[in-house]
Short mmCIF file of C-alpha atoms in Angstrom, two decimals:
data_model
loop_
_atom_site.label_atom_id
_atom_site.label_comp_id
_atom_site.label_asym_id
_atom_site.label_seq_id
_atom_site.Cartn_x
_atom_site.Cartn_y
_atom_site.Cartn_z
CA UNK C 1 22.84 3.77 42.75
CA UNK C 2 19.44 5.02 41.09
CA UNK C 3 19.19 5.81 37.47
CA UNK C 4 19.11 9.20 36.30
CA UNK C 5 15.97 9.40 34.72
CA UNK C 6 16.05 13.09 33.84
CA UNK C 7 16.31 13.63 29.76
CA UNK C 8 19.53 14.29 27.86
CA UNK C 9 18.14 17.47 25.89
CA UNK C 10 15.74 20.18 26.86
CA UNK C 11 12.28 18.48 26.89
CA UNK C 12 9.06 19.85 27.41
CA UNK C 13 5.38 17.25 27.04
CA UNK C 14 2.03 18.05 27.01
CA UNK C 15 -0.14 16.04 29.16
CA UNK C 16 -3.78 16.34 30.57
CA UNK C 17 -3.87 19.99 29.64
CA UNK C 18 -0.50 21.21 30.90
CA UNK C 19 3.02 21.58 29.73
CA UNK C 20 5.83 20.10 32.20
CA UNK C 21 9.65 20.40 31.58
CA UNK C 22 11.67 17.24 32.05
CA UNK C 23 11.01 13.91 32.41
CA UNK C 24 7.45 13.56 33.96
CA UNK C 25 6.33 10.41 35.87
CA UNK C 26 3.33 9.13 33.98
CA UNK C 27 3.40 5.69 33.64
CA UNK C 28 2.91 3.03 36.79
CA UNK C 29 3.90 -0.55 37.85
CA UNK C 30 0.15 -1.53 37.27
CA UNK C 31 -0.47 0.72 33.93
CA UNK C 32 -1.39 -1.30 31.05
CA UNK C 33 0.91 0.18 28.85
CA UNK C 34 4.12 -0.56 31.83
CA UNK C 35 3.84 -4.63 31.09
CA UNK C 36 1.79 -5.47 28.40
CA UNK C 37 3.02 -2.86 25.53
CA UNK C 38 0.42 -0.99 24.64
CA UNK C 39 2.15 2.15 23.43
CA UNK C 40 2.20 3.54 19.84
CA UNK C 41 4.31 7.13 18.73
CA UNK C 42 4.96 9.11 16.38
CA UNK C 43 7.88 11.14 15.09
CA UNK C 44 8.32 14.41 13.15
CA UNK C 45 11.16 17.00 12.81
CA UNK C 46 11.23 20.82 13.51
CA UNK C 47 14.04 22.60 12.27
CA UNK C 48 15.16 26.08 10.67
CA UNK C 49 11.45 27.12 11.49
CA UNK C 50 10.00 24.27 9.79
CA UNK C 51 8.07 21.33 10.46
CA UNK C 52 8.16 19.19 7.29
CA UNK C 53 4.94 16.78 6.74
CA UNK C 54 3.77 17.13 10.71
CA UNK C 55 0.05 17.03 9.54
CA UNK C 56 0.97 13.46 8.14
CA UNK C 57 2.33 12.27 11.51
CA UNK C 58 -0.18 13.32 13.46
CA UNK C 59 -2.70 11.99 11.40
CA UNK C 60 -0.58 8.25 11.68
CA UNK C 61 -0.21 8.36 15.19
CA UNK C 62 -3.97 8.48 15.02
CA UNK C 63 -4.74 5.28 12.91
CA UNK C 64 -1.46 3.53 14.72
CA UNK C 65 -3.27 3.84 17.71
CA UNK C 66 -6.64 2.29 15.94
CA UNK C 67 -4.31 -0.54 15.06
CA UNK C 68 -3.22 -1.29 18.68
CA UNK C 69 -6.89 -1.32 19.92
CA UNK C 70 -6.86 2.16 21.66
CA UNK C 71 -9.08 5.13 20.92
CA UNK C 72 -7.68 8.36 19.62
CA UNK C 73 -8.35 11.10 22.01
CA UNK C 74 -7.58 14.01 20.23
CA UNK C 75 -7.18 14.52 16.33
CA UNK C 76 -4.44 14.88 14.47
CA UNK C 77 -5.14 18.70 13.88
CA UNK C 78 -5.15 19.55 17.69
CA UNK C 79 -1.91 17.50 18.06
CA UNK C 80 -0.45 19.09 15.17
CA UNK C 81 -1.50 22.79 17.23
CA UNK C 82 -0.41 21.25 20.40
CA UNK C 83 2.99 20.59 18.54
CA UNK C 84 3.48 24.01 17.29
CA UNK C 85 2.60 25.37 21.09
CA UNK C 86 5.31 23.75 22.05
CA UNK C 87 8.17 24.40 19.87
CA UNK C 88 7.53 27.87 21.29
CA UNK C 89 8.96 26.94 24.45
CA UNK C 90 12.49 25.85 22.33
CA UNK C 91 15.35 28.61 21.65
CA UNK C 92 15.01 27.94 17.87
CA UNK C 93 18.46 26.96 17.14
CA UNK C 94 18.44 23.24 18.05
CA UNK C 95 16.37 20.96 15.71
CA UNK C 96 13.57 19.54 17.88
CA UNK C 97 11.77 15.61 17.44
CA UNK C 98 7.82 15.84 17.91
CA UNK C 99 6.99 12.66 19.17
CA UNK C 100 2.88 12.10 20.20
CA UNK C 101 2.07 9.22 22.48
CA UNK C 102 -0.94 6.99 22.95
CA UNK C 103 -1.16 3.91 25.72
CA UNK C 104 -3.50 2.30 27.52
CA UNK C 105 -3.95 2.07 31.37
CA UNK C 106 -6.02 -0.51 31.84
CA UNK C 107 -6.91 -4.11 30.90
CA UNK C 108 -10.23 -4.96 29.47
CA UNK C 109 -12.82 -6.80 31.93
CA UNK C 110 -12.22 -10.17 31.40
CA UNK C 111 -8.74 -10.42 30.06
CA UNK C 112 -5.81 -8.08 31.14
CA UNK C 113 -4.03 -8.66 28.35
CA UNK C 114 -6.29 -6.81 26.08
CA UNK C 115 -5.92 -3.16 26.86
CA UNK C 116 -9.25 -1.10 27.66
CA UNK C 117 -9.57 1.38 24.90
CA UNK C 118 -11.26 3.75 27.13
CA UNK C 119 -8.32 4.15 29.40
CA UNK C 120 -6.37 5.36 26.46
CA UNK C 121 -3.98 8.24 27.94
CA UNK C 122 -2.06 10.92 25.28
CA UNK C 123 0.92 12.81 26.00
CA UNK C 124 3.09 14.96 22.93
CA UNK C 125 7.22 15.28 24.02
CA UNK C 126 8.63 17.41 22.68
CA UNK C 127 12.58 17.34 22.95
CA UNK C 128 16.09 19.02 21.31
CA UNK C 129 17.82 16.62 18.78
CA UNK C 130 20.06 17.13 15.99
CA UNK C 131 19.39 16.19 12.66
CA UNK C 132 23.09 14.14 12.66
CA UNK C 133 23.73 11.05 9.79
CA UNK C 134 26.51 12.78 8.25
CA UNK C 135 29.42 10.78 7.10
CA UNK C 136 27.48 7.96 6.05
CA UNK C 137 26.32 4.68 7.70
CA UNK C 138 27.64 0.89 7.54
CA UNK C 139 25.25 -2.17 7.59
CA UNK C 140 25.32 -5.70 7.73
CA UNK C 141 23.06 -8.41 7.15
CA UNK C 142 21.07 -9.25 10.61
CA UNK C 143 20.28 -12.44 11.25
CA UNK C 144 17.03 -11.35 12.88
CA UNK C 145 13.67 -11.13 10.77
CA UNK C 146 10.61 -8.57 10.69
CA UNK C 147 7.42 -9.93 11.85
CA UNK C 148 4.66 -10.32 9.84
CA UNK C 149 1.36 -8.94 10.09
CA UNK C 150 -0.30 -12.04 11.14
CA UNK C 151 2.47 -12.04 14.05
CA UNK C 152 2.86 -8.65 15.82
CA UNK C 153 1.06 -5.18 14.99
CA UNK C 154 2.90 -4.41 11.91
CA UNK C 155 0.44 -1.84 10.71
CA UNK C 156 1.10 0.67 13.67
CA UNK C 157 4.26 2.72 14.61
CA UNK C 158 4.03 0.48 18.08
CA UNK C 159 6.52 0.22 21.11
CA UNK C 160 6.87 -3.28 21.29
CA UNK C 161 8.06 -3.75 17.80
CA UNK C 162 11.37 -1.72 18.71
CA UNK C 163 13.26 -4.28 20.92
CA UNK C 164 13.32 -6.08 17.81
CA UNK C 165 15.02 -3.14 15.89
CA UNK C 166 17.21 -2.91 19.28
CA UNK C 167 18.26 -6.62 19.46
CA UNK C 168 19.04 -5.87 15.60
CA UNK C 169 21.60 -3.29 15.76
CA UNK C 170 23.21 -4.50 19.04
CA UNK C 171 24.37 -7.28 17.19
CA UNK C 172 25.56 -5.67 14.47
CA UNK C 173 27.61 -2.67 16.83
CA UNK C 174 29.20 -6.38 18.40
CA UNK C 175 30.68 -6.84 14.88
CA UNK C 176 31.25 -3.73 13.87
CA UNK C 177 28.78 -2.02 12.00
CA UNK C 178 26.34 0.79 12.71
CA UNK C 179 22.87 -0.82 11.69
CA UNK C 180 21.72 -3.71 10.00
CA UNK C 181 19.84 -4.63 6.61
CA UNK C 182 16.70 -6.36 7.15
CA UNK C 183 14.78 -9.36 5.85
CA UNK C 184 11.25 -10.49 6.27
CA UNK C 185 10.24 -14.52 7.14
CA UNK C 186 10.47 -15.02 3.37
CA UNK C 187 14.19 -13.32 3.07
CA UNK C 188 13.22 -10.33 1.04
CA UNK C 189 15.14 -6.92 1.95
CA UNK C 190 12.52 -4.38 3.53
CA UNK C 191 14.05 -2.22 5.82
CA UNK C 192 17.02 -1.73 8.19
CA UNK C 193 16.99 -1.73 12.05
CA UNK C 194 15.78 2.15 12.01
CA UNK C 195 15.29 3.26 8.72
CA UNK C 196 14.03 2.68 4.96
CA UNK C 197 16.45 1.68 2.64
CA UNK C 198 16.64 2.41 -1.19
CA UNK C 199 19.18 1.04 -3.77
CA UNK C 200 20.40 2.44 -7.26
CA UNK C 201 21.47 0.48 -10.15
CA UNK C 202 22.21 1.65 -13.43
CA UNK C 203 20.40 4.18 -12.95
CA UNK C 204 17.36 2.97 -11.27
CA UNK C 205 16.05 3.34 -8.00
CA UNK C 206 14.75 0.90 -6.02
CA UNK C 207 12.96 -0.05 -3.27
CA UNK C 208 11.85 -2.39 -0.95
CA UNK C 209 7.57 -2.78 -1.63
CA UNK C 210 5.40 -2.30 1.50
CA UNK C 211 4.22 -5.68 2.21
CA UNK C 212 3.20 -4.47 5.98
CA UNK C 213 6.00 -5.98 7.66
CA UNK C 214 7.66 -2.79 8.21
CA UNK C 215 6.79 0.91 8.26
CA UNK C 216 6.41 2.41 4.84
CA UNK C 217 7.51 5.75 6.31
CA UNK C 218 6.42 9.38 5.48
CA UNK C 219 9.82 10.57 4.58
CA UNK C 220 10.62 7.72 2.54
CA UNK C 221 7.02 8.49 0.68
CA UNK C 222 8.08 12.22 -0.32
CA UNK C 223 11.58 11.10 -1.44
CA UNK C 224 9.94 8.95 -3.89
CA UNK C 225 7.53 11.61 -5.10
CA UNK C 226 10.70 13.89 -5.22
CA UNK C 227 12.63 11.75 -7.29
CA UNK C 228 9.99 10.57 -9.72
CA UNK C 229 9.08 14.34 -10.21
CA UNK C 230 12.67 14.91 -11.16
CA UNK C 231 12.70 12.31 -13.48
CA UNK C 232 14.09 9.27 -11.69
CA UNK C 233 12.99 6.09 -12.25
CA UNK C 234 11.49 4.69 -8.57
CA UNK C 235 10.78 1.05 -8.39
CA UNK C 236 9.12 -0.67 -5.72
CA UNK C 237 9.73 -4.46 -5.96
CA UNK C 238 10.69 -7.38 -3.64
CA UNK C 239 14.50 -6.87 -3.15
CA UNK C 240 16.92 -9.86 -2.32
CA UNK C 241 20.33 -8.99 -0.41
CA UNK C 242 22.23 -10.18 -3.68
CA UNK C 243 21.03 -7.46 -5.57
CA UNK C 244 21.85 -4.89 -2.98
CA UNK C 245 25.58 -5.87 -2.50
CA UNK C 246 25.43 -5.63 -6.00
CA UNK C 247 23.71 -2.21 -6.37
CA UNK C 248 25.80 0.96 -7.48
CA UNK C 249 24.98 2.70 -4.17
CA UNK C 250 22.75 2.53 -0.89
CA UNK C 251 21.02 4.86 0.81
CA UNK C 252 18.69 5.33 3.89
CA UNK C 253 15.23 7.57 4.60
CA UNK C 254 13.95 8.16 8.09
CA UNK C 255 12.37 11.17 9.71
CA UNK C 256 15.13 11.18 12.55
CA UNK C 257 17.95 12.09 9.59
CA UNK C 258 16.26 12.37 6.99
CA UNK C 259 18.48 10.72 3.71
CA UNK C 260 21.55 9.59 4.59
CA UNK C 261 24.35 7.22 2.49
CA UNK C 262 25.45 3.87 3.70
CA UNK C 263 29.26 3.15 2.99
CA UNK C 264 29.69 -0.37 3.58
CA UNK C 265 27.63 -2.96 3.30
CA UNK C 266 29.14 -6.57 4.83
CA UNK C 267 32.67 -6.73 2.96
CA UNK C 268 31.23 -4.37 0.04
CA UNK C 269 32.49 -0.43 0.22
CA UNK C 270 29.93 2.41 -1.54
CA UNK C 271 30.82 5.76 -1.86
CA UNK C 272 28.43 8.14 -1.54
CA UNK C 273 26.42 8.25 -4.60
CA UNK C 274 24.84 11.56 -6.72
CA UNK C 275 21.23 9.68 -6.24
CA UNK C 276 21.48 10.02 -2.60
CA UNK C 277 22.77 13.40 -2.76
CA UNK C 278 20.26 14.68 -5.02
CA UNK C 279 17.33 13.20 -2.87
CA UNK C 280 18.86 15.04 0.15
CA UNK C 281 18.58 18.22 -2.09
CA UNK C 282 15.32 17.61 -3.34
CA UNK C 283 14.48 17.29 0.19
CA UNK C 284 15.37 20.25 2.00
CA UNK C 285 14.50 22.04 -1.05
CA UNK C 286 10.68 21.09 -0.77
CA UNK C 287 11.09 21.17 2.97
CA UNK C 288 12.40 24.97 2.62
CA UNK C 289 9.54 25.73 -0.16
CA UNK C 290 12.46 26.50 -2.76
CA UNK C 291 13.35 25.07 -6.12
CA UNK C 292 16.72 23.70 -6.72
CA UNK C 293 17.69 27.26 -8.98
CA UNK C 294 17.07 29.02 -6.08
CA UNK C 295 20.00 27.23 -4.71
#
């Protein structure tokens, strides 16, 4: 029986100058991008009539796509007005993800393995998808590490680093948990399989530094800004497991849900803390242009 390739939400992408619903046919058996992984994206958020930090993804789609060795064919402010052109084609009551796409379709002369820069191709899908991490999140400690930069193209949001992030939280759905906590080859906490994590203890809030083996993400940029501008104490440091089952509560950043809690971490239960709800608040807040009294 042959797969149903058609998309799960309404979809609409931009590509060579036109707008086509559904689940267009652009990449071939021979394209570069097909077997040798030379796809970067993006990811921002529209929802309530809002499109928070979409000028900063479109400008990182831009140097991820530098990092992978293909040339940028359009800047970030025409994908940021392609973007908008296309929420237009939405009903406006589902939130939308705005993901912009480079890869390349050739090899370079001489060695296939090394895409062609100038056969860089660009498409921007646009397609429904709700906000969701309510109720919280459980992780456990994956066995599997990040990459370093000397090892895989750390410093772009790339394709081919996600089957590690997929490999990640397949094993830890097999035992029983929703995602997984993430080390680096030295052991150090940086991330989870989809997301940035933070930790609080007494009071402080923590974490991971970007040592460019994972994404130091946009949304997990403005929640420290947020926080520090309320008065929090934000610490980036190198973070060891220990101290996170030990922390007084976990949460996660990410553009696909924003802040969310994490209940259980391995054997250790969390409730859902007042740091993670505040930086929720302080969140939509900015995201809404209101203060907190206007609450």
């Amino acid at each position: 029986m042959a797969v149903d390739t058609s998309p799960r939400t309404t979809t609409w992408t931009y590509v060579e100058g036109e707008w086509l619903s559904g689940n267009p046919p652009l990449i071939g058996p021979t394209s570069h991008a097909m077997w040798l992984g030379s796809t970067v994206f993006d990811g921002a958020r529209w929802f309530d009539g809002i499109a928070p930090d979409l000028d900063l993804h479109c400008q990182r789609i831009n140097r991820s796509a530098v990092a992978m060795g293909l040339k940028p064919v359009k800047t970030s402010e025409e994908i940021e007005a392609l973007a908008w052109e296309g929420i237009k084609k939405f009903d406006g009551k589902t939130p939308i993800y705005i993901k912009p796409m480079y890869w390349g379709e050739h090899g370079s002369p001489g060695s296939v393995v090394a895409v062609d820069a100038e056969s860089t191709r660009f498409a921007l899908c646009l397609f429904e998808a709700p906000l969701g991490g309510t109720g919280g999140v459980t992780l456990t400690v994956s066995p599997f590490r990040r990459p370093s930069p000397e090892t895989a193209t750390t410093d772009a949001k790339a394709g081919s680093l996600y089957p590690n992030s997929g490999r990640m939280i397949l094993e830890a759905r097999n035992r029983g948990f929703n995602n997984a906590l993430v080390r680096d080859l030295n052991g150090n906490v940086v991330e989870t399989a989809s997301s940035n994590v933070f930790m609080v203890k007494d009071g402080i809030v923590y974490t991971p530094i970007a040592n460019r083996t994972f994404l130091a993400g946009i949304t997990r940029a403005r929640v420290i800004g947020l926080l520090r501008q309320e008065g929090f104490d934000v610490r980036e440091e190198t973070l060891s497991v220990e101290q996170f089952m030990a922390a007084d509560e976990i949460f996660t950043t990410g553009n696909y849900s924003k802040v969310v809690s994490v209940n259980r971490l391995d054997d250790r239960e969390f409730q859902e803390g007042p740091v993670a709800r505040k930086a929720l608040e302080l969140y939509m807040n900015w995201a809404h242009g209101r203060s907190a009294s206007e609450e």
